[in-house]
Tab-separated table of C-alpha atoms in Angstrom:
chain	number	residue	atom	x	y	z
X	1	MET	CA	100.805	107.277	124.781
X	2	ILE	CA	101.856	104.231	124.770
X	3	THR	CA	105.200	103.824	126.682
X	4	LEU	CA	107.943	100.923	125.292
X	5	ASP	CA	107.788	99.415	128.921
X	6	TYR	CA	103.877	98.853	128.645
X	7	VAL	CA	104.850	96.977	125.442
X	8	LYS	CA	107.538	94.797	126.650
X	9	SER	CA	105.444	93.804	129.129
X	10	LYS	CA	102.271	93.020	127.828
X	11	SER	CA	104.310	90.535	125.813
X	12	ALA	CA	106.326	89.234	128.439
X	13	SER	CA	104.146	86.569	129.574
X	14	LYS	CA	104.797	84.863	126.226
X	15	LEU	CA	108.761	84.813	125.840
X	16	SER	CA	109.363	82.102	128.511
X	17	GLY	CA	111.181	79.373	127.047
X	18	LEU	CA	112.138	80.345	123.722
X	19	HIS	CA	115.957	79.793	122.765
X	20	PRO	CA	118.280	82.740	123.673
X	21	VAL	CA	118.876	83.554	120.676
X	22	VAL	CA	115.403	84.025	119.533
X	23	LEU	CA	114.646	85.480	122.744
X	24	ALA	CA	117.641	88.331	121.695
X	25	ALA	CA	115.542	88.907	118.222
X	26	THR	CA	112.173	88.940	119.806
X	27	GLU	CA	113.128	91.955	122.066
X	28	ARG	CA	115.433	93.575	119.670
X	29	LEU	CA	111.904	93.228	116.906
X	30	ILE	CA	109.744	94.785	119.921
X	31	GLU	CA	112.297	97.654	120.354
X	32	ARG	CA	112.931	98.221	117.141
X	33	THR	CA	109.515	98.529	115.788
X	34	TYR	CA	108.323	100.651	118.595
X	35	ALA	CA	111.175	102.677	117.240
X	36	GLN	CA	109.035	103.168	113.827
X	37	GLY	CA	106.111	104.282	115.325
X	38	VAL	CA	104.633	100.717	115.516
X	39	THR	CA	103.455	98.452	118.461
X	40	ILE	CA	103.395	94.526	118.849
X	41	ILE	CA	102.447	91.764	121.133
X	42	ILE	CA	103.919	88.830	121.026
X	43	THR	CA	100.630	86.436	121.535
X	44	GLN	CA	102.610	83.077	121.128
X	45	GLY	CA	106.102	81.753	122.036
X	46	LEU	CA	106.758	78.589	123.275
X	47	ARG	CA	104.174	76.410	122.731
X	48	THR	CA	103.542	72.544	124.487
X	49	VAL	CA	102.701	69.401	122.542
X	50	GLU	CA	99.465	69.389	124.360
X	51	GLU	CA	98.526	72.793	123.216
X	52	GLN	CA	99.840	71.925	119.546
X	53	ASN	CA	97.720	69.135	119.532
X	54	TYR	CA	94.413	70.924	120.804
X	55	LEU	CA	95.400	73.763	118.103
X	56	TYR	CA	95.414	70.706	115.274
X	57	ALA	CA	91.904	69.090	116.374
X	58	LEU	CA	90.651	73.068	116.031
X	59	GLY	CA	88.559	72.720	112.581
X	60	ARG	CA	89.488	68.471	112.393
X	61	THR	CA	87.956	67.032	115.298
X	62	LYS	CA	87.030	70.065	117.240
X	63	PRO	CA	84.712	72.710	116.780
X	64	GLY	CA	86.561	75.949	114.828
X	65	LYS	CA	88.531	76.815	111.872
X	66	ILE	CA	91.511	74.957	111.077
X	67	VAL	CA	94.558	77.390	112.610
X	68	THR	CA	97.587	75.155	111.793
X	69	ASN	CA	98.867	72.269	109.640
X	70	ALA	CA	101.546	70.818	112.549
X	71	ARG	CA	100.939	67.999	114.867
X	72	GLY	CA	102.444	68.356	118.813
X	73	GLY	CA	105.940	68.005	118.335
X	74	TYR	CA	105.915	69.222	114.649
X	75	SER	CA	105.783	72.910	115.120
X	76	ASN	CA	108.642	74.849	115.671
X	77	HIS	CA	106.497	76.429	118.375
X	78	ASN	CA	107.373	73.101	120.258
X	79	PHE	CA	110.990	73.447	120.420
X	80	GLY	CA	110.569	77.589	121.484
X	81	VAL	CA	112.747	78.588	118.054
X	82	ALA	CA	108.835	80.645	116.677
X	83	ILE	CA	106.615	83.400	118.044
X	84	ASP	CA	103.334	84.985	116.228
X	85	PHE	CA	102.843	88.719	117.301
X	86	ALA	CA	100.018	91.130	116.619
X	87	LEU	CA	99.892	94.742	116.408
X	88	LEU	CA	98.869	96.256	119.784
X	89	MET	CA	96.990	99.825	119.396
X	90	PRO	CA	96.894	102.811	120.876
X	91	ASP	CA	93.535	101.681	122.944
X	92	GLY	CA	95.443	98.692	124.240
X	93	LYS	CA	93.092	96.204	121.831
X	94	VAL	CA	94.647	93.241	119.682
X	95	SER	CA	94.586	93.900	115.806
X	96	TRP	CA	95.527	91.562	113.320
X	97	VAL	CA	94.648	93.379	110.213
X	98	VAL	CA	98.085	93.026	106.901
X	99	ASN	CA	98.172	96.711	106.918
X	100	ASP	CA	101.029	98.585	106.174
X	101	ASN	CA	102.468	98.714	109.614
X	102	TRP	CA	101.929	94.612	109.805
X	103	MET	CA	104.402	94.774	106.795
X	104	LYS	CA	106.918	97.117	108.832
X	105	VAL	CA	107.163	94.583	111.455
X	106	VAL	CA	108.011	91.941	108.580
X	107	GLY	CA	110.379	93.556	106.947
X	108	ILE	CA	112.203	94.340	110.640
X	109	ALA	CA	111.577	91.343	111.518
X	110	LYS	CA	113.292	89.528	108.216
X	111	GLU	CA	116.612	91.870	108.721
X	112	LEU	CA	116.772	90.448	112.338
X	113	GLY	CA	116.834	86.983	110.749
X	114	PHE	CA	113.357	85.507	111.146
X	115	GLU	CA	111.582	83.661	108.197
X	116	TRP	CA	107.755	84.836	108.174
X	117	GLY	CA	105.159	82.304	107.664
X	118	GLY	CA	103.096	84.702	105.413
X	119	SER	CA	106.109	83.967	102.872
X	120	TRP	CA	104.775	80.302	102.933
X	121	LYS	CA	103.604	78.522	99.025
X	122	THR	CA	100.749	76.270	100.721
X	123	PHE	CA	99.553	77.256	104.231
X	124	LYS	CA	99.820	81.257	105.004
X	125	ASP	CA	100.744	81.852	108.989
X	126	TYR	CA	100.607	85.695	108.327
X	127	PRO	CA	101.603	86.247	112.387
X	128	HIS	CA	103.817	83.537	112.433
X	129	PHE	CA	107.684	84.230	112.541
X	130	GLU	CA	110.552	81.456	112.742
X	131	MET	CA	114.116	80.974	113.577
X	132	THR	CA	115.124	77.396	112.527
X	133	PHE	CA	118.592	77.875	112.168
X	134	GLY	CA	117.909	75.356	109.424
X	135	LEU	CA	116.983	72.557	111.752
X	136	THR	CA	113.698	70.750	110.718
X	137	THR	CA	111.191	69.509	113.490
X	138	SER	CA	112.282	66.127	113.059
X	139	GLN	CA	115.824	67.251	114.224
X	140	PHE	CA	114.880	69.195	116.840
X	141	ARG	CA	112.784	66.231	118.238
X	142	ALA	CA	116.170	63.778	117.972
X	143	GLY	CA	117.958	66.234	120.379
X	144	LYS	CA	119.761	68.686	117.801
X	145	GLN	CA	120.606	71.949	118.503
X	146	PRO	CA	122.205	75.205	116.114
X	147	SER	CA	125.704	75.266	116.495
X	148	GLN	CA	128.275	77.813	117.920
X	149	ALA	CA	128.847	79.374	114.659
X	150	GLN	CA	125.029	79.884	113.884
X	151	ILE	CA	124.281	80.942	117.220
X	152	SER	CA	127.429	83.971	116.878
X	153	GLU	CA	126.408	84.443	113.040
X	154	ALA	CA	122.473	85.363	114.331
X	155	TYR	CA	123.704	87.216	117.017
X	156	LYS	CA	125.552	89.427	114.934
X	157	LYS	CA	121.824	89.896	112.864
X	158	ILE	CA	120.473	90.679	115.406
X	159	ASN	CA	122.909	93.182	116.939
X	160	GLY	CA	123.369	94.636	113.824
X	161	GLU	CA	126.447	97.489	113.232
X	162	MET	CA	126.085	97.921	117.207
X	163	GLU	CA	127.963	95.231	118.332
X	164	ASP	CA	131.407	96.339	119.548
X	165	VAL	CA	130.042	100.106	119.957
X	166	GLU	CA	130.202	100.985	123.536
X	167	LYS	CA	126.858	101.378	125.766
X	168	ALA	CA	126.198	103.950	128.120
X	169	LYS	CA	123.962	103.970	131.209
X	170	VAL	CA	121.875	106.847	130.910
X	171	TYR	CA	119.262	107.877	134.425
X	172	VAL	CA	116.653	110.576	134.352
X	173	ASN	CA	116.501	111.917	137.943
X	174	GLY	CA	118.108	109.833	139.141
X	175	GLU	CA	115.695	106.653	137.503
X	176	LYS	CA	117.867	104.601	135.089
X	177	ILE	CA	116.279	104.251	131.561
X	178	GLU	CA	117.156	102.669	128.074
X	179	ASP	CA	120.985	102.394	127.623
X	180	GLY	CA	122.465	104.784	125.298
X	181	PHE	CA	126.012	104.979	123.416
X	182	VAL	CA	129.252	106.106	123.143
X	183	LEU	CA	130.038	106.790	119.169
X	184	GLU	CA	133.405	108.922	118.623
X	185	GLY	CA	133.310	110.575	122.299
X	186	ARG	CA	129.880	111.373	121.937
X	187	VAL	CA	126.968	109.899	123.917
X	188	TYR	CA	123.695	109.098	122.451
X	189	VAL	CA	121.003	109.113	124.347
X	190	PRO	CA	117.348	107.149	123.715
X	191	LEU	CA	115.152	109.704	122.393
X	192	ARG	CA	111.628	108.537	123.274
X	193	ALA	CA	112.957	106.837	126.897
X	194	ALA	CA	114.489	110.413	127.822
X	195	GLY	CA	111.747	112.324	126.302
X	196	GLU	CA	108.541	110.655	128.417
X	197	ALA	CA	110.903	110.458	131.605
X	198	PHE	CA	110.551	114.104	131.150
X	199	GLY	CA	107.012	113.943	130.344
X	200	ALA	CA	107.281	115.080	127.299
X	201	LYS	CA	105.985	113.821	124.061
X	202	VAL	CA	108.345	112.318	121.324
X	203	ASN	CA	106.838	111.554	118.114
X	204	TRP	CA	108.926	110.408	114.884
X	205	ASP	CA	107.601	111.051	111.304
X	206	ASN	CA	109.681	108.111	110.068
X	207	ASP	CA	108.414	109.720	105.857
X	208	LYS	CA	110.296	112.561	106.554
X	209	LYS	CA	112.221	111.570	108.965
X	210	ILE	CA	111.815	114.391	111.912
X	211	ALA	CA	111.643	113.716	115.428
X	212	SER	CA	109.588	116.415	117.435
X	213	ILE	CA	109.198	116.381	121.378
X	214	THR	CA	106.756	118.334	123.227
X	215	LYS	CA	105.861	119.100	126.193
């Protein structure tokens, strides 16, 4: 079974350079989709202007299919506020098939504050999520940044109801796993992380809302 740490490691190199809020939302997206039984990989994060121009040339001045309508400096990827994703299959392969699991990811991303490229009226970009804070690429090029109020509001949406909950560090046989939290005098631990630390298989049936642990 693919572990959360493995899933995170597959995307780690693409998270560098993201805006801190977008980074937090992306990490939460990976965690929440995993908890729903869907594993994803971030295939693109911050993109340089040179990389953007190369992609723009595909299907135009270079062989290949058109993959973007944005020149260098005109894509939100160039400012660390956009990501692309794909489904990570159990065998480690990547899938770009837009199916039910894909749409689960889209739903969770929207809850976190992302805009989905698949909702665009003209150029449909199904793997694409962005969080622009209402700013345009021209404003980003001019050095404008989101306000503190916008950042605070975004973090509230990312953290949800867990924002004010006291965290609890969790150790299994002396090894730290994901944090749990304290609520009304009880300590709640991450079931999947704890179960897998004991060598058990943890499954979640989202339709029946049943968690099962098998060793």
